[in-house]
Amino acid sequence: MVAVARIINATLVIPELDKRSFWQDSSNFSDVFDEDYFISALAYDVKVIKKLPKELATAPRAVKHFRSWSGIDYYQNEIASMWADYQVIRAAKSDSRLANNNLPPDIQKLRCRACYEALRFAPQIEAMGKLLVDRMRSYGPYIALHLRYEKDMLAFSGCTHDLSPAEAEELRMIRENTAYWKVKGIDSREQRAKGYCPLTPKEVGIFLMALGYPSSTPIYIAAGEIYGGDSHMADLQSRYPILMSKEKLASIDELEPFANHASQMAALDYIVSVESDLFIPSYSGNMARAVEGHRRFLGHRKTISPDRKALVHLFDKIERGSLKEGKNLSNKIIELHRKRQGSPRKRKGPISGTKGMDRFRSEEAFYVNPIPDCLCHKEPPDMNTSIIIR
């Protein structure tokens, strides 16, 4: 939205955060991010203000659903032309409204500046996040595991593998009763077979063991409340006893300012994840992808992205008894993930043969991999190898 404001020569009003989502979080932008720094950091690019001026309260305004993955022509022509009739344009949605590719370099660089320089967490969140990182480091090099096994994720995705009938029904009812979740009838087996489900805690344990991480490895669980609690975490806990979380690393009093604010608690997880020695997401959701992109920007910190579709095939063989944990499984999983570890590469374009919106949807998102726009290749003098610099 910063980039869009620049394209259409607009002043950007600090955005309102969604307060109607599953988590019912009342946080404002300034509760999560350093609002004053955001405004000052972008001052030479886009004018950003905290609130709509009073004199514009009754000005002609439009509510506009910007078209998904739109290029610069759409904004310069269709949207900018709206200034002839309106003084205020409210963007009804802000996700995926701008194309990933084929934009002017200055616009792409501005997106980088907004994501990785201007956006800082609020001071109290930064301080608590640093404290959590320091306490996690006291256990040694650690893995941050974004374990997306929370009630909202499972209900939304319809993923019920390894759950009891009662749990599956509870999740189905949540999905049925959440009006803004449009898809209701979901085949859980089909979802899982296609790789659309988050890995279960048990599956993550098998995955990490197969990759060769010893049971003494400290693991930080970046997540909200795990669905089913200890009963679903038992297998992972038995494999990796040093399972930590913000609730284990900090006291109730220390976390009290952030309690009951899901986005602020997620911000703490984000900080610990970005600073980890290895980041592994059990599902490629928005936060996981943002962390992956941020880690690339900071020097291609290692991120292993599980190939869920291939892994499910192997896990099912284990359940049927036709494959056992051990060297054979380990070799298969290591080979599957040899090129899924966050190494430097350009952002992937659309999948061949896709058309229309599906073509844009199949592209790797800008914030997942900000190369080559945020980082550049430079050939050092008298050397044949290229290095990555900011």
PDB file of N, CA, C and O in Angstrom, residues 39-74:
ATOM      1  N   ILE A  39       6.503   6.482   9.852  1.00  0.00           N
ATOM      2  CA  ILE A  39       6.187   7.726   9.149  1.00  0.00           C
ATOM      3  C   ILE A  39       7.468   8.458   8.738  1.00  0.00           C
ATOM      4  O   ILE A  39       7.610   8.914   7.599  1.00  0.00           O
ATOM      5  N   SER A  40       8.418   8.566   9.662  1.00  0.00           N
ATOM      6  CA  SER A  40       9.650   9.318   9.382  1.00  0.00           C
ATOM      7  C   SER A  40      10.546   8.586   8.381  1.00  0.00           C
ATOM      8  O   SER A  40      11.191   9.226   7.538  1.00  0.00           O
ATOM      9  N   ALA A  41      10.582   7.252   8.457  1.00  0.00           N
ATOM     10  CA  ALA A  41      11.448   6.472   7.562  1.00  0.00           C
ATOM     11  C   ALA A  41      11.010   6.582   6.105  1.00  0.00           C
ATOM     12  O   ALA A  41      11.822   6.410   5.194  1.00  0.00           O
ATOM     13  N   LEU A  42       9.720   6.853   5.884  1.00  0.00           N
ATOM     14  CA  LEU A  42       9.190   6.934   4.521  1.00  0.00           C
ATOM     15  C   LEU A  42       8.948   8.370   4.065  1.00  0.00           C
ATOM     16  O   LEU A  42       8.392   8.599   2.994  1.00  0.00           O
ATOM     17  N   ALA A  43       9.393   9.321   4.874  1.00  0.00           N
ATOM     18  CA  ALA A  43       9.054  10.725   4.635  1.00  0.00           C
ATOM     19  C   ALA A  43       9.478  11.229   3.260  1.00  0.00           C
ATOM     20  O   ALA A  43       8.807  12.079   2.662  1.00  0.00           O
ATOM     21  N   TYR A  44      10.596  10.726   2.731  1.00  0.00           N
ATOM     22  CA  TYR A  44      11.073  11.192   1.424  1.00  0.00           C
ATOM     23  C   TYR A  44      10.438  10.425   0.268  1.00  0.00           C
ATOM     24  O   TYR A  44      10.701  10.731  -0.900  1.00  0.00           O
ATOM     25  N   ASP A  45       9.624   9.434   0.589  1.00  0.00           N
ATOM     26  CA  ASP A  45       8.994   8.610  -0.456  1.00  0.00           C
ATOM     27  C   ASP A  45       7.486   8.823  -0.541  1.00  0.00           C
ATOM     28  O   ASP A  45       6.935   9.019  -1.621  1.00  0.00           O
ATOM     29  N   VAL A  46       6.833   8.757   0.615  1.00  0.00           N
ATOM     30  CA  VAL A  46       5.380   8.868   0.676  1.00  0.00           C
ATOM     31  C   VAL A  46       5.011   9.610   1.960  1.00  0.00           C
ATOM     32  O   VAL A  46       5.571   9.345   3.022  1.00  0.00           O
ATOM     33  N   LYS A  47       4.071  10.530   1.852  1.00  0.00           N
ATOM     34  CA  LYS A  47       3.579  11.192   3.057  1.00  0.00           C
ATOM     35  C   LYS A  47       2.624  10.243   3.761  1.00  0.00           C
ATOM     36  O   LYS A  47       1.656   9.763   3.165  1.00  0.00           O
ATOM     37  N   VAL A  48       2.907   9.962   5.035  1.00  0.00           N
ATOM     38  CA  VAL A  48       2.066   9.067   5.829  1.00  0.00           C
ATOM     39  C   VAL A  48       1.555   9.846   7.032  1.00  0.00           C
ATOM     40  O   VAL A  48       2.324  10.527   7.715  1.00  0.00           O
ATOM     41  N   ILE A  49       0.250   9.769   7.289  1.00  0.00           N
ATOM     42  CA  ILE A  49      -0.345  10.467   8.439  1.00  0.00           C
ATOM     43  C   ILE A  49      -1.095   9.465   9.314  1.00  0.00           C
ATOM     44  O   ILE A  49      -1.471   8.391   8.859  1.00  0.00           O
ATOM     45  N   LYS A  50      -1.276   9.829  10.575  1.00  0.00           N
ATOM     46  CA  LYS A  50      -1.880   8.895  11.530  1.00  0.00           C
ATOM     47  C   LYS A  50      -3.399   8.784  11.370  1.00  0.00           C
ATOM     48  O   LYS A  50      -3.962   7.702  11.543  1.00  0.00           O
ATOM     49  N   LYS A  51      -4.037   9.899  11.085  1.00  0.00           N
ATOM     50  CA  LYS A  51      -5.500   9.898  10.957  1.00  0.00           C
ATOM     51  C   LYS A  51      -5.920  10.778   9.790  1.00  0.00           C
ATOM     52  O   LYS A  51      -5.194  11.694   9.398  1.00  0.00           O
ATOM     53  N   LEU A  52      -7.098  10.509   9.286  1.00  0.00           N
ATOM     54  CA  LEU A  52      -7.658  11.349   8.230  1.00  0.00           C
ATOM     55  C   LEU A  52      -7.938  12.736   8.822  1.00  0.00           C
ATOM     56  O   LEU A  52      -8.564  12.856   9.880  1.00  0.00           O
ATOM     57  N   PRO A  53      -7.475  13.800   8.203  1.00  0.00           N
ATOM     58  CA  PRO A  53      -7.710  15.154   8.726  1.00  0.00           C
ATOM     59  C   PRO A  53      -9.213  15.455   8.873  1.00  0.00           C
ATOM     60  O   PRO A  53     -10.024  14.985   8.073  1.00  0.00           O
ATOM     61  N   LYS A  54      -9.546  16.238   9.884  1.00  0.00           N
ATOM     62  CA  LYS A  54     -10.945  16.562  10.156  1.00  0.00           C
ATOM     63  C   LYS A  54     -11.618  17.235   8.958  1.00  0.00           C
ATOM     64  O   LYS A  54     -12.807  17.010   8.690  1.00  0.00           O
ATOM     65  N   GLU A  55     -10.842  18.063   8.252  1.00  0.00           N
ATOM     66  CA  GLU A  55     -11.445  18.790   7.131  1.00  0.00           C
ATOM     67  C   GLU A  55     -11.831  17.853   5.978  1.00  0.00           C
ATOM     68  O   GLU A  55     -12.580  18.251   5.082  1.00  0.00           O
ATOM     69  N   LEU A  56     -11.337  16.605   6.017  1.00  0.00           N
ATOM     70  CA  LEU A  56     -11.709  15.644   4.975  1.00  0.00           C
ATOM     71  C   LEU A  56     -12.789  14.661   5.446  1.00  0.00           C
ATOM     72  O   LEU A  56     -13.141  13.734   4.716  1.00  0.00           O
ATOM     73  N   ALA A  57     -13.300  14.872   6.644  1.00  0.00           N
ATOM     74  CA  ALA A  57     -14.299  13.950   7.207  1.00  0.00           C
ATOM     75  C   ALA A  57     -15.547  13.862   6.334  1.00  0.00           C
ATOM     76  O   ALA A  57     -16.178  12.807   6.226  1.00  0.00           O
ATOM     77  N   THR A  58     -15.898  14.954   5.691  1.00  0.00           N
ATOM     78  CA  THR A  58     -17.109  14.960   4.852  1.00  0.00           C
ATOM     79  C   THR A  58     -16.766  15.081   3.362  1.00  0.00           C
ATOM     80  O   THR A  58     -17.645  15.329   2.540  1.00  0.00           O
ATOM     81  N   ALA A  59     -15.505  14.927   3.029  1.00  0.00           N
ATOM     82  CA  ALA A  59     -15.074  15.049   1.638  1.00  0.00           C
ATOM     83  C   ALA A  59     -15.579  13.869   0.813  1.00  0.00           C
ATOM     84  O   ALA A  59     -15.850  12.788   1.354  1.00  0.00           O
ATOM     85  N   PRO A  60     -15.741  14.055  -0.488  1.00  0.00           N
ATOM     86  CA  PRO A  60     -16.172  12.934  -1.340  1.00  0.00           C
ATOM     87  C   PRO A  60     -15.190  11.771  -1.236  1.00  0.00           C
ATOM     88  O   PRO A  60     -13.981  11.966  -1.361  1.00  0.00           O
ATOM     89  N   ARG A  61     -15.735  10.583  -0.974  1.00  0.00           N
ATOM     90  CA  ARG A  61     -14.856   9.420  -0.799  1.00  0.00           C
ATOM     91  C   ARG A  61     -15.412   8.203  -1.508  1.00  0.00           C
ATOM     92  O   ARG A  61     -16.611   8.104  -1.756  1.00  0.00           O
ATOM     93  N   ALA A  62     -14.511   7.283  -1.829  1.00  0.00           N
ATOM     94  CA  ALA A  62     -14.904   6.036  -2.488  1.00  0.00           C
ATOM     95  C   ALA A  62     -14.288   4.864  -1.738  1.00  0.00           C
ATOM     96  O   ALA A  62     -13.181   4.958  -1.198  1.00  0.00           O
ATOM     97  N   VAL A  63     -15.047   3.779  -1.675  1.00  0.00           N
ATOM     98  CA  VAL A  63     -14.516   2.511  -1.165  1.00  0.00           C
ATOM     99  C   VAL A  63     -14.218   1.653  -2.383  1.00  0.00           C
ATOM    100  O   VAL A  63     -15.109   1.376  -3.180  1.00  0.00           O
ATOM    101  N   LYS A  64     -12.961   1.271  -2.543  1.00  0.00           N
ATOM    102  CA  LYS A  64     -12.550   0.595  -3.765  1.00  0.00           C
ATOM    103  C   LYS A  64     -11.846  -0.727  -3.465  1.00  0.00           C
ATOM    104  O   LYS A  64     -10.954  -0.794  -2.634  1.00  0.00           O
ATOM    105  N   HIS A  65     -12.291  -1.782  -4.126  1.00  0.00           N
ATOM    106  CA  HIS A  65     -11.592  -3.069  -4.074  1.00  0.00           C
ATOM    107  C   HIS A  65     -10.550  -3.051  -5.189  1.00  0.00           C
ATOM    108  O   HIS A  65     -10.881  -3.260  -6.356  1.00  0.00           O
ATOM    109  N   PHE A  66      -9.322  -2.766  -4.841  1.00  0.00           N
ATOM    110  CA  PHE A  66      -8.267  -2.777  -5.858  1.00  0.00           C
ATOM    111  C   PHE A  66      -8.133  -4.187  -6.423  1.00  0.00           C
ATOM    112  O   PHE A  66      -8.202  -5.173  -5.700  1.00  0.00           O
ATOM    113  N   ARG A  67      -7.930  -4.263  -7.711  1.00  0.00           N
ATOM    114  CA  ARG A  67      -7.821  -5.555  -8.385  1.00  0.00           C
ATOM    115  C   ARG A  67      -6.524  -6.262  -7.960  1.00  0.00           C
ATOM    116  O   ARG A  67      -5.470  -5.646  -7.857  1.00  0.00           O
ATOM    117  N   SER A  68      -6.627  -7.552  -7.734  1.00  0.00           N
ATOM    118  CA  SER A  68      -5.473  -8.330  -7.279  1.00  0.00           C
ATOM    119  C   SER A  68      -4.340  -8.321  -8.299  1.00  0.00           C
ATOM    120  O   SER A  68      -4.578  -8.352  -9.506  1.00  0.00           O
ATOM    121  N   TRP A  69      -3.096  -8.285  -7.792  1.00  0.00           N
ATOM    122  CA  TRP A  69      -1.872  -8.407  -8.597  1.00  0.00           C
ATOM    123  C   TRP A  69      -1.851  -7.440  -9.793  1.00  0.00           C
ATOM    124  O   TRP A  69      -1.467  -7.805 -10.895  1.00  0.00           O
ATOM    125  N   SER A  70      -2.250  -6.216  -9.540  1.00  0.00           N
ATOM    126  CA  SER A  70      -2.318  -5.232 -10.629  1.00  0.00           C
ATOM    127  C   SER A  70      -0.982  -4.540 -10.853  1.00  0.00           C
ATOM    128  O   SER A  70      -0.207  -4.320  -9.917  1.00  0.00           O
ATOM    129  N   GLY A  71      -0.748  -4.167 -12.112  1.00  0.00           N
ATOM    130  CA  GLY A  71       0.476  -3.486 -12.480  1.00  0.00           C
ATOM    131  C   GLY A  71       0.337  -1.985 -12.387  1.00  0.00           C
ATOM    132  O   GLY A  71      -0.711  -1.445 -12.000  1.00  0.00           O
ATOM    133  N   ILE A  72       1.397  -1.290 -12.788  1.00  0.00           N
ATOM    134  CA  ILE A  72       1.434   0.160 -12.611  1.00  0.00           C
ATOM    135  C   ILE A  72       0.414   0.866 -13.495  1.00  0.00           C
ATOM    136  O   ILE A  72      -0.155   1.900 -13.110  1.00  0.00           O
ATOM    137  N   ASP A  73       0.115   0.332 -14.689  1.00  0.00           N
ATOM    138  CA  ASP A  73      -0.856   0.975 -15.584  1.00  0.00           C
ATOM    139  C   ASP A  73      -2.242   1.047 -14.954  1.00  0.00           C
ATOM    140  O   ASP A  73      -2.946   2.057 -15.085  1.00  0.00           O
ATOM    141  N   TYR A  74      -2.634  -0.024 -14.263  1.00  0.00           N
ATOM    142  CA  TYR A  74      -3.946  -0.067 -13.606  1.00  0.00           C
ATOM    143  C   TYR A  74      -4.066   1.067 -12.596  1.00  0.00           C
ATOM    144  O   TYR A  74      -5.091   1.770 -12.540  1.00  0.00           O
TER     145      TYR A  74
END
